[in-house]
Short mmCIF file of N, CA and C in Angstrom, two decimals:
data_model
loop_
_atom_site.label_atom_id
_atom_site.label_comp_id
_atom_site.label_asym_id
_atom_site.label_seq_id
_atom_site.Cartn_x
_atom_site.Cartn_y
_atom_site.Cartn_z
N UNK A 1 -7.91 2.53 -8.79
CA UNK A 1 -7.06 1.85 -9.68
C UNK A 1 -7.65 1.79 -11.34
N UNK A 2 -6.63 2.01 -12.26
CA UNK A 2 -6.94 2.11 -13.62
C UNK A 2 -5.87 1.42 -14.59
N UNK A 3 -5.04 0.67 -13.87
CA UNK A 3 -4.06 0.12 -14.56
C UNK A 3 -4.15 -1.59 -14.61
N UNK A 4 -5.17 -1.66 -15.44
CA UNK A 4 -6.00 -2.94 -15.40
C UNK A 4 -4.98 -4.09 -15.99
N UNK A 5 -4.45 -3.80 -16.97
CA UNK A 5 -3.67 -4.67 -17.62
C UNK A 5 -2.44 -5.10 -16.55
N UNK A 6 -1.71 -4.22 -16.04
CA UNK A 6 -0.68 -4.17 -15.09
C UNK A 6 -1.17 -4.98 -14.04
N UNK A 7 -2.29 -4.66 -13.45
CA UNK A 7 -2.90 -5.48 -12.25
C UNK A 7 -3.10 -6.85 -12.62
N UNK A 8 -3.51 -7.19 -13.63
CA UNK A 8 -3.96 -8.68 -13.94
C UNK A 8 -2.42 -9.26 -14.15
N UNK A 9 -1.41 -8.72 -14.87
CA UNK A 9 -0.31 -9.24 -14.71
C UNK A 9 0.64 -9.37 -13.42
N UNK A 10 0.41 -8.42 -12.70
CA UNK A 10 0.82 -8.49 -11.33
C UNK A 10 0.06 -9.61 -10.26
N UNK A 11 -1.23 -9.70 -10.65
CA UNK A 11 -1.93 -10.77 -9.91
C UNK A 11 -1.42 -12.19 -10.12
N UNK A 12 -1.43 -12.28 -11.49
CA UNK A 12 -0.96 -13.61 -11.90
C UNK A 12 0.62 -14.00 -11.33
N UNK A 13 1.33 -13.05 -11.39
CA UNK A 13 2.82 -13.36 -10.68
C UNK A 13 2.63 -13.57 -9.60
N UNK A 14 1.60 -12.68 -8.68
CA UNK A 14 1.70 -12.92 -7.09
C UNK A 14 1.03 -14.16 -6.83
N UNK A 15 0.13 -14.82 -7.55
CA UNK A 15 -0.48 -16.17 -7.46
C UNK A 15 0.82 -17.25 -7.33
N UNK A 16 1.71 -16.85 -8.34
CA UNK A 16 3.04 -18.01 -8.32
C UNK A 16 3.92 -17.67 -7.35
N UNK A 17 4.10 -16.58 -6.63
CA UNK A 17 5.03 -16.18 -5.76
C UNK A 17 4.76 -16.74 -4.29
N UNK A 18 6.12 -16.86 -3.57
CA UNK A 18 5.88 -17.30 -2.20
C UNK A 18 4.97 -16.47 -1.54
N UNK A 19 4.58 -16.90 -0.03
CA UNK A 19 3.79 -16.29 0.73
C UNK A 19 4.70 -15.16 1.50
N UNK A 20 4.06 -14.17 1.93
CA UNK A 20 4.75 -13.18 2.46
C UNK A 20 4.33 -12.92 3.92
N UNK A 21 5.17 -12.53 4.85
CA UNK A 21 4.74 -12.43 6.18
C UNK A 21 4.85 -10.84 6.53
N UNK A 22 4.18 -10.23 7.63
CA UNK A 22 4.20 -8.81 7.77
C UNK A 22 5.92 -8.55 8.08
N UNK A 23 6.16 -7.55 7.60
CA UNK A 23 7.75 -6.94 8.01
C UNK A 23 8.31 -7.43 6.53
N UNK A 24 8.08 -8.49 5.90
CA UNK A 24 8.79 -8.65 4.74
C UNK A 24 8.64 -7.61 3.50
N UNK A 25 9.43 -7.41 2.72
CA UNK A 25 9.49 -6.47 1.77
C UNK A 25 9.06 -7.02 0.25
N UNK A 26 7.87 -6.66 -0.40
CA UNK A 26 7.67 -7.27 -1.60
C UNK A 26 8.53 -6.23 -2.79
N UNK A 27 8.98 -6.72 -3.72
CA UNK A 27 9.77 -6.03 -4.76
C UNK A 27 9.22 -6.31 -6.02
N UNK A 28 8.71 -5.10 -6.93
CA UNK A 28 7.90 -5.32 -7.96
C UNK A 28 8.96 -4.56 -9.28
N UNK A 29 9.20 -5.26 -10.05
CA UNK A 29 10.11 -4.58 -11.01
C UNK A 29 9.36 -3.98 -12.17
N UNK A 30 9.23 -2.73 -12.40
CA UNK A 30 8.33 -2.01 -13.24
C UNK A 30 8.85 -1.29 -14.09
N UNK A 31 8.12 -0.65 -15.17
CA UNK A 31 8.80 0.34 -15.92
C UNK A 31 7.71 1.39 -16.31
N UNK A 32 8.31 2.59 -16.19
CA UNK A 32 7.39 3.67 -16.85
C UNK A 32 6.92 3.86 -18.06
N UNK A 33 5.58 3.69 -18.11
CA UNK A 33 4.82 3.61 -19.87
C UNK A 33 4.14 5.03 -19.91
N UNK A 34 3.87 5.08 -21.26
CA UNK A 34 3.45 6.68 -21.57
C UNK A 34 2.25 7.02 -20.88
N UNK A 35 1.35 6.23 -20.40
CA UNK A 35 0.32 6.89 -19.62
C UNK A 35 0.49 7.06 -18.09
N UNK A 36 1.80 6.75 -17.64
CA UNK A 36 2.44 7.32 -16.43
C UNK A 36 2.70 8.83 -16.42
N UNK A 37 3.04 9.27 -17.57
CA UNK A 37 3.75 10.62 -17.49
C UNK A 37 2.49 11.66 -17.45
N UNK A 38 2.97 12.74 -16.75
CA UNK A 38 2.48 13.96 -16.93
C UNK A 38 2.92 15.17 -18.22
N UNK A 39 2.55 16.24 -17.99
CA UNK A 39 2.98 17.29 -19.22
C UNK A 39 4.80 17.44 -18.87
N UNK A 40 5.24 17.13 -18.08
CA UNK A 40 6.76 17.59 -17.71
C UNK A 40 7.41 16.31 -17.98
N UNK A 41 6.81 15.18 -18.58
CA UNK A 41 7.58 13.84 -19.17
C UNK A 41 7.99 13.17 -18.17
N UNK A 42 7.76 13.25 -16.74
CA UNK A 42 8.02 12.42 -15.72
C UNK A 42 6.59 11.81 -15.14
N UNK A 43 7.06 10.66 -14.35
CA UNK A 43 5.64 10.22 -13.59
C UNK A 43 4.82 11.16 -13.06
N UNK A 44 3.62 11.32 -13.09
CA UNK A 44 2.83 11.95 -12.43
C UNK A 44 2.62 11.66 -10.87
N UNK A 45 2.55 12.75 -10.11
CA UNK A 45 2.53 12.33 -8.58
C UNK A 45 1.28 11.35 -8.23
N UNK A 46 0.21 11.70 -8.96
CA UNK A 46 -0.99 10.83 -8.56
C UNK A 46 -0.55 9.49 -8.96
N UNK A 47 -0.04 9.30 -10.11
CA UNK A 47 0.08 7.86 -10.60
C UNK A 47 1.00 7.35 -9.74
N UNK A 48 2.11 7.91 -8.98
CA UNK A 48 2.71 7.07 -7.90
C UNK A 48 1.97 6.12 -7.05
N UNK A 49 0.69 6.82 -6.52
CA UNK A 49 -0.09 6.27 -5.65
C UNK A 49 -1.02 5.37 -6.13
N UNK A 50 -1.45 5.37 -7.33
CA UNK A 50 -1.84 4.32 -8.17
C UNK A 50 -1.06 3.05 -8.37
N UNK A 51 0.33 3.45 -8.72
CA UNK A 51 1.10 2.13 -8.81
C UNK A 51 1.48 1.66 -7.35
N UNK A 52 1.08 2.14 -6.13
CA UNK A 52 1.21 1.66 -4.90
C UNK A 52 0.11 0.62 -4.83
N UNK A 53 -1.06 0.62 -5.67
CA UNK A 53 -2.02 -0.11 -5.30
C UNK A 53 -1.56 -1.46 -5.95
N UNK A 54 -0.50 -1.44 -6.79
CA UNK A 54 -0.16 -2.81 -7.67
C UNK A 54 0.78 -3.63 -6.23
N UNK A 55 1.43 -2.74 -5.41
CA UNK A 55 1.97 -3.37 -4.20
C UNK A 55 0.95 -3.87 -3.40
N UNK A 56 -0.18 -3.05 -3.03
CA UNK A 56 -1.15 -3.72 -2.18
C UNK A 56 -1.80 -4.91 -2.55
N UNK A 57 -2.06 -5.02 -4.03
CA UNK A 57 -2.91 -6.09 -4.69
C UNK A 57 -1.85 -7.36 -4.62
N UNK A 58 -0.37 -7.25 -4.68
CA UNK A 58 0.62 -8.32 -4.23
C UNK A 58 0.51 -8.72 -3.04
N UNK A 59 0.48 -7.78 -2.09
CA UNK A 59 0.50 -8.16 -0.60
C UNK A 59 -0.73 -8.93 -0.19
N UNK A 60 -1.90 -8.52 -0.59
CA UNK A 60 -2.93 -8.97 -0.48
C UNK A 60 -3.22 -10.47 -0.83
N UNK A 61 -2.67 -10.72 -2.14
CA UNK A 61 -2.76 -12.06 -2.64
C UNK A 61 -1.63 -12.88 -1.83
N UNK A 62 -0.32 -12.52 -1.76
CA UNK A 62 0.90 -13.31 -1.20
C UNK A 62 0.57 -13.48 0.26
N UNK A 63 -0.23 -12.71 1.06
CA UNK A 63 -0.43 -12.97 2.53
C UNK A 63 -1.63 -13.76 2.77
N UNK A 64 -2.45 -14.03 1.86
CA UNK A 64 -3.65 -14.74 2.04
C UNK A 64 -4.71 -13.86 2.45
N UNK A 65 -4.72 -12.54 2.71
CA UNK A 65 -5.59 -11.64 2.93
C UNK A 65 -6.59 -11.50 1.87
N UNK A 66 -6.49 -11.52 0.65
CA UNK A 66 -7.38 -11.28 -0.19
C UNK A 66 -8.49 -12.78 -0.13
N UNK A 67 -7.92 -13.92 0.03
CA UNK A 67 -8.60 -15.08 0.10
C UNK A 67 -9.54 -14.90 1.31
N UNK A 68 -9.04 -14.50 2.55
CA UNK A 68 -9.76 -14.49 3.81
C UNK A 68 -10.88 -13.23 3.32
N UNK A 69 -10.60 -12.10 2.91
CA UNK A 69 -11.68 -11.03 2.58
C UNK A 69 -12.72 -11.50 1.59
N UNK A 70 -12.47 -12.29 0.59
CA UNK A 70 -13.31 -13.08 -0.12
C UNK A 70 -14.26 -14.06 0.67
N UNK A 71 -13.63 -14.91 1.48
CA UNK A 71 -14.59 -15.73 2.24
C UNK A 71 -15.45 -15.21 2.94
N UNK A 72 -14.96 -14.13 3.77
CA UNK A 72 -15.93 -13.39 4.82
C UNK A 72 -16.42 -12.09 4.37
N UNK A 73 -16.40 -11.96 2.90
CA UNK A 73 -17.21 -10.56 2.47
C UNK A 73 -16.71 -9.54 2.91
N UNK A 74 -15.54 -9.20 3.24
CA UNK A 74 -15.04 -8.19 3.95
C UNK A 74 -14.33 -7.34 2.62
N UNK A 75 -14.14 -6.26 2.74
CA UNK A 75 -13.89 -4.97 1.94
C UNK A 75 -12.77 -4.24 2.42
N UNK A 76 -11.55 -4.39 1.64
CA UNK A 76 -10.45 -3.48 2.10
C UNK A 76 -10.54 -1.95 1.57
N UNK A 77 -10.35 -0.98 2.32
CA UNK A 77 -10.58 0.14 2.04
C UNK A 77 -9.14 1.22 2.26
N UNK A 78 -8.89 1.75 1.62
CA UNK A 78 -7.90 2.90 1.84
C UNK A 78 -8.23 3.94 2.89
N UNK A 79 -7.23 4.41 3.55
CA UNK A 79 -7.70 5.44 4.69
C UNK A 79 -6.71 6.73 4.50
N UNK A 80 -5.69 6.58 3.67
CA UNK A 80 -5.10 7.82 3.59
C UNK A 80 -3.58 7.41 3.15
N UNK A 81 -2.63 8.41 2.88
CA UNK A 81 -1.36 8.19 2.41
C UNK A 81 -0.82 9.55 2.39
N UNK A 82 0.63 9.36 2.29
CA UNK A 82 1.62 10.69 2.35
C UNK A 82 2.80 10.05 1.42
N UNK A 83 3.35 11.07 0.98
CA UNK A 83 4.50 10.72 -0.25
C UNK A 83 5.40 12.03 -0.44
N UNK A 84 6.75 11.45 -0.46
CA UNK A 84 7.61 12.42 -0.77
C UNK A 84 8.18 11.83 -2.07
N UNK A 85 8.29 13.24 -3.00
CA UNK A 85 8.77 13.09 -4.32
C UNK A 85 10.30 13.50 -4.18
N UNK A 86 11.11 12.70 -4.70
CA UNK A 86 12.65 13.30 -4.70
C UNK A 86 13.07 13.44 -6.03
N UNK A 87 13.07 12.56 -6.70
CA UNK A 87 13.39 12.31 -8.23
C UNK A 87 12.30 12.00 -9.21
N UNK A 88 12.39 12.53 -10.45
CA UNK A 88 11.23 12.00 -11.50
C UNK A 88 11.89 10.83 -12.15
N UNK A 89 10.84 10.07 -12.40
CA UNK A 89 11.23 8.93 -13.21
C UNK A 89 10.63 9.21 -14.69
N UNK A 90 11.29 8.86 -15.63
CA UNK A 90 10.78 9.39 -17.10
C UNK A 90 10.57 8.05 -18.00
N UNK A 91 10.07 8.39 -19.01
CA UNK A 91 9.58 7.27 -20.04
C UNK A 91 10.66 6.09 -20.42
N UNK A 92 9.96 4.99 -20.06
CA UNK A 92 10.59 3.67 -20.27
C UNK A 92 11.56 3.32 -19.42
N UNK A 93 11.91 4.19 -18.34
CA UNK A 93 12.83 3.77 -17.33
C UNK A 93 12.46 2.60 -16.42
N UNK A 94 13.39 1.67 -16.29
CA UNK A 94 12.87 0.51 -15.17
C UNK A 94 13.36 1.11 -13.88
N UNK A 95 12.34 0.57 -12.90
CA UNK A 95 12.42 1.15 -11.37
C UNK A 95 11.95 -0.27 -10.45
N UNK A 96 12.38 -0.23 -9.31
CA UNK A 96 11.54 -1.06 -8.42
C UNK A 96 10.60 -0.50 -7.43
N UNK A 97 9.53 -1.03 -7.25
CA UNK A 97 8.71 -0.68 -6.20
C UNK A 97 8.64 -1.56 -4.95
N UNK A 98 9.14 -1.13 -3.75
CA UNK A 98 9.27 -1.79 -2.71
C UNK A 98 8.12 -1.82 -1.83
N UNK A 99 7.57 -2.47 -1.06
CA UNK A 99 6.18 -2.48 -0.40
C UNK A 99 6.36 -3.41 0.63
N UNK A 100 5.99 -2.78 1.83
CA UNK A 100 6.35 -3.40 3.22
C UNK A 100 5.12 -3.27 4.21
N UNK A 101 4.55 -4.21 4.77
CA UNK A 101 3.39 -3.83 5.74
C UNK A 101 4.39 -3.77 7.05
N UNK A 102 4.40 -2.45 7.64
CA UNK A 102 5.18 -2.08 8.53
C UNK A 102 4.52 -2.14 10.08
N UNK A 103 3.39 -2.35 10.13
CA UNK A 103 2.77 -2.43 11.42
C UNK A 103 1.09 -1.98 11.02
N UNK A 104 0.59 -2.04 12.60
CA UNK A 104 -1.13 -1.88 12.67
C UNK A 104 -1.38 -1.67 13.90
N UNK A 105 -2.69 -1.38 14.07
CA UNK A 105 -3.13 -0.62 15.48
C UNK A 105 -4.48 -1.31 15.63
N UNK A 106 -5.51 -0.84 16.12
CA UNK A 106 -6.58 -1.53 16.33
C UNK A 106 -7.47 -1.75 15.07
N UNK A 107 -7.52 -0.75 14.31
CA UNK A 107 -8.20 -0.90 13.00
C UNK A 107 -7.17 -0.92 11.76
N UNK A 108 -6.33 0.13 11.80
CA UNK A 108 -5.60 0.45 10.59
C UNK A 108 -4.28 -0.26 10.21
N UNK A 109 -3.92 -0.50 9.07
CA UNK A 109 -2.83 -1.19 8.81
C UNK A 109 -2.02 -0.29 8.00
N UNK A 110 -0.62 -0.04 8.17
CA UNK A 110 0.26 0.67 7.71
C UNK A 110 1.34 0.04 6.61
N UNK A 111 1.54 0.67 5.51
CA UNK A 111 2.56 0.06 4.81
C UNK A 111 3.27 1.31 4.14
N UNK A 112 4.84 1.03 3.89
CA UNK A 112 5.63 1.79 3.67
C UNK A 112 5.86 1.37 1.93
N UNK A 113 6.15 2.30 1.16
CA UNK A 113 6.50 2.14 -0.19
C UNK A 113 7.84 3.01 -0.57
N UNK A 114 8.58 2.46 -1.30
CA UNK A 114 9.71 3.22 -2.06
C UNK A 114 9.80 2.80 -3.66
N UNK A 115 10.01 3.77 -4.30
CA UNK A 115 10.20 4.00 -5.92
C UNK A 115 11.80 4.03 -5.89
N UNK A 116 12.35 3.05 -6.49
CA UNK A 116 13.78 2.92 -6.40
C UNK A 116 14.38 2.75 -8.00
N UNK A 117 15.26 3.43 -8.41
CA UNK A 117 16.26 3.10 -9.66
C UNK A 117 17.52 3.37 -9.54
N UNK A 118 18.22 2.30 -9.96
CA UNK A 118 19.79 2.06 -9.83
C UNK A 118 20.27 2.60 -8.57
N UNK A 119 19.56 2.28 -7.68
CA UNK A 119 20.11 2.75 -6.13
C UNK A 119 19.68 4.07 -5.48
N UNK A 120 18.99 4.81 -6.35
CA UNK A 120 18.42 6.25 -5.81
C UNK A 120 17.03 5.97 -5.61
N UNK A 121 16.54 6.35 -4.49
CA UNK A 121 15.20 6.75 -4.00
C UNK A 121 14.58 7.77 -4.80
N UNK A 122 13.43 7.67 -5.38
CA UNK A 122 12.58 8.62 -6.42
C UNK A 122 11.34 9.09 -5.46
N UNK A 123 10.81 8.27 -4.83
CA UNK A 123 9.72 8.59 -4.12
C UNK A 123 9.62 7.56 -2.99
N UNK A 124 8.99 7.98 -2.04
CA UNK A 124 8.60 7.10 -0.88
C UNK A 124 7.30 7.58 0.16
N UNK A 125 6.76 6.75 0.75
CA UNK A 125 5.87 7.22 1.62
C UNK A 125 5.18 6.30 2.45
N UNK A 126 3.89 6.41 2.96
CA UNK A 126 3.15 5.47 3.77
C UNK A 126 1.51 5.45 3.14
N UNK A 127 0.76 4.48 3.40
CA UNK A 127 -0.52 4.24 2.96
C UNK A 127 -1.11 3.51 4.18
N UNK A 128 -2.34 3.81 4.70
CA UNK A 128 -2.93 3.22 5.50
C UNK A 128 -4.36 2.59 4.98
N UNK A 129 -4.87 1.36 5.59
CA UNK A 129 -6.16 0.84 5.08
C UNK A 129 -6.68 0.11 6.19
N UNK A 130 -7.87 -0.09 6.15
CA UNK A 130 -8.61 -0.93 6.74
C UNK A 130 -9.54 -2.10 6.05
N UNK A 131 -10.34 -2.56 6.93
CA UNK A 131 -11.48 -3.65 6.52
C UNK A 131 -12.50 -3.31 6.95
N UNK A 132 -13.58 -3.06 6.05
CA UNK A 132 -15.06 -2.93 6.61
C UNK A 132 -16.06 -4.15 6.20
N UNK A 133 -17.03 -4.12 6.85
CA UNK A 133 -18.15 -5.15 6.84
C UNK A 133 -19.44 -4.35 7.21
N UNK A 134 -20.42 -4.95 6.75
CA UNK A 134 -21.56 -4.18 7.33
C UNK A 134 -21.52 -4.00 8.90
N UNK A 135 -21.69 -2.82 9.29
CA UNK A 135 -21.53 -2.42 10.80
C UNK A 135 -20.46 -1.52 11.18
N UNK A 136 -19.52 -1.64 10.15
CA UNK A 136 -18.23 -0.89 10.50
C UNK A 136 -16.88 -1.67 10.16
N UNK A 137 -16.03 -1.06 10.70
CA UNK A 137 -14.61 -1.72 10.36
C UNK A 137 -14.33 -3.00 11.43
N UNK A 138 -13.68 -4.04 10.94
CA UNK A 138 -13.10 -5.10 11.40
C UNK A 138 -12.02 -5.22 12.27
N UNK A 139 -11.84 -5.33 13.41
CA UNK A 139 -10.79 -5.06 14.16
C UNK A 139 -9.46 -6.02 13.68
N UNK A 140 -8.34 -5.32 13.86
CA UNK A 140 -7.33 -6.40 13.50
C UNK A 140 -6.91 -7.50 14.45
N UNK A 141 -7.60 -7.38 15.59
CA UNK A 141 -7.66 -8.58 16.64
C UNK A 141 -8.29 -9.60 16.19
N UNK A 142 -9.31 -9.57 14.94
CA UNK A 142 -10.02 -10.55 14.24
C UNK A 142 -9.37 -10.94 13.09
N UNK A 143 -8.62 -10.03 12.23
CA UNK A 143 -7.98 -10.29 11.29
C UNK A 143 -6.87 -11.11 11.24
N UNK A 144 -5.59 -10.58 12.22
CA UNK A 144 -4.46 -11.43 12.08
C UNK A 144 -4.41 -12.89 12.69
N UNK A 145 -5.13 -12.99 13.72
CA UNK A 145 -5.27 -14.54 13.81
C UNK A 145 -5.84 -15.43 12.91
N UNK A 146 -6.79 -14.84 12.08
CA UNK A 146 -7.35 -15.57 11.02
C UNK A 146 -6.41 -15.97 10.12
N UNK A 147 -5.32 -15.14 9.83
CA UNK A 147 -4.17 -15.16 9.01
C UNK A 147 -2.92 -16.07 9.53
N UNK A 148 -3.05 -16.45 10.75
CA UNK A 148 -2.06 -17.08 11.58
C UNK A 148 -0.95 -16.39 12.22
N UNK A 149 -1.39 -15.04 12.29
CA UNK A 149 -0.42 -14.06 12.80
C UNK A 149 -0.94 -13.85 14.13
N UNK A 150 0.09 -13.84 14.92
CA UNK A 150 -0.43 -13.94 16.55
C UNK A 150 0.56 -12.87 17.17
N UNK A 151 1.76 -12.66 16.21
CA UNK A 151 2.57 -11.31 17.15
C UNK A 151 1.77 -10.10 17.09
N UNK A 152 2.41 -9.17 18.15
CA UNK A 152 1.86 -7.94 17.94
C UNK A 152 2.39 -7.11 16.85
N UNK A 153 1.97 -6.06 16.64
CA UNK A 153 2.57 -4.95 15.73
C UNK A 153 4.07 -4.62 16.17
N UNK A 154 4.91 -4.53 14.93
CA UNK A 154 6.08 -4.21 15.43
C UNK A 154 6.04 -2.59 15.69
N UNK A 155 6.96 -1.92 16.46
CA UNK A 155 6.75 -0.77 16.86
C UNK A 155 6.93 0.06 15.50
N UNK A 156 6.16 1.02 15.22
CA UNK A 156 6.00 1.97 14.06
C UNK A 156 7.18 3.05 13.87
N UNK A 157 7.86 3.28 12.80
CA UNK A 157 8.78 4.16 12.54
C UNK A 157 8.12 5.60 13.01
N UNK A 158 9.31 6.53 13.41
CA UNK A 158 8.80 7.87 13.86
C UNK A 158 8.39 8.41 12.81
N UNK A 159 8.48 8.53 11.63
CA UNK A 159 7.99 9.34 10.63
C UNK A 159 6.66 8.94 10.34
N UNK A 160 6.14 7.70 10.58
CA UNK A 160 4.77 7.36 10.36
C UNK A 160 3.94 7.48 11.51
N UNK A 161 4.68 7.70 12.78
CA UNK A 161 3.90 7.97 14.13
C UNK A 161 3.34 9.40 13.85
N UNK A 162 4.39 10.35 13.36
CA UNK A 162 4.08 11.61 13.11
C UNK A 162 3.00 11.75 12.23
N UNK A 163 3.27 11.08 10.98
CA UNK A 163 1.96 11.18 10.05
C UNK A 163 0.68 10.84 10.74
N UNK A 164 0.50 9.63 11.19
CA UNK A 164 -0.56 9.11 12.14
C UNK A 164 -1.43 10.42 12.96
N UNK A 165 -0.17 11.22 13.86
CA UNK A 165 -0.84 12.25 14.45
C UNK A 165 -1.32 13.32 13.51
N UNK A 166 -0.90 13.53 12.77
CA UNK A 166 -1.31 14.66 11.72
C UNK A 166 -2.40 14.18 11.13
N UNK A 167 -2.50 12.89 10.52
CA UNK A 167 -4.01 12.34 9.92
C UNK A 167 -5.12 12.29 10.81
N UNK A 168 -4.82 12.14 12.03
CA UNK A 168 -5.87 12.14 13.20
C UNK A 168 -6.46 13.60 13.26
N UNK A 169 -5.73 14.44 13.41
CA UNK A 169 -5.95 16.09 13.42
C UNK A 169 -6.75 16.41 12.18
N UNK A 170 -6.39 15.89 11.10
CA UNK A 170 -7.11 16.19 9.78
C UNK A 170 -8.42 15.37 9.84
N UNK A 171 -8.59 14.05 10.29
CA UNK A 171 -10.06 13.45 10.31
C UNK A 171 -10.70 14.17 11.46
N UNK A 172 -10.21 14.78 12.37
CA UNK A 172 -11.31 15.51 13.12
C UNK A 172 -11.84 16.53 12.51
N UNK A 173 -11.29 16.95 11.72
CA UNK A 173 -11.84 18.38 10.98
C UNK A 173 -12.71 17.76 9.87
N UNK A 174 -12.64 16.57 9.19
CA UNK A 174 -13.85 16.12 8.41
C UNK A 174 -14.98 15.66 9.02
N UNK A 175 -14.93 15.43 10.50
CA UNK A 175 -15.92 15.11 11.22
C UNK A 175 -16.89 16.04 11.57
N UNK A 176 -16.56 17.43 11.19
CA UNK A 176 -17.14 18.71 11.74
C UNK A 176 -18.09 19.14 10.54
N UNK A 177 -19.01 19.67 10.55
CA UNK A 177 -19.78 20.18 9.31
C UNK A 177 -19.05 21.24 8.43
N UNK A 178 -19.11 21.14 7.44
CA UNK A 178 -18.21 22.05 6.33
C UNK A 178 -18.85 23.53 6.29
#
């Protein structure tokens, strides 16, 4: 994360916003700034994922998750992402970042994101994250009840399940010697 001024602004706004539950979509209205651009004059592919961190930060604050992590000294961590880039966003264009917690499994939490401008989808994808503490990952069976959430994860979308399968294969390779 290197968008410190935008992050501070987003966090201040999130503190004043209503709480959010799993499945509810957060919308952040943003604008393309000069440091978001690549040499082709549109938002850099890597920057999209950095901007997704703003959605994560908002979700953490508005869901009560950040407070829980601070109280228990847990550390949220990213575990992977997949993105599809359809249209470029250019300098000073306004757009909306939509961000939704779509489901979870034993340890991983899955969020969907969309970058939308004037009704057109510019980029979308998924990110996954977990929570760590000394000794390993915190199971979601401990996290969600602490947030007052007792319902099971909703069914995961087909595209997300396919990505999880591919991500699992990549993870197996990462556990073998290089």
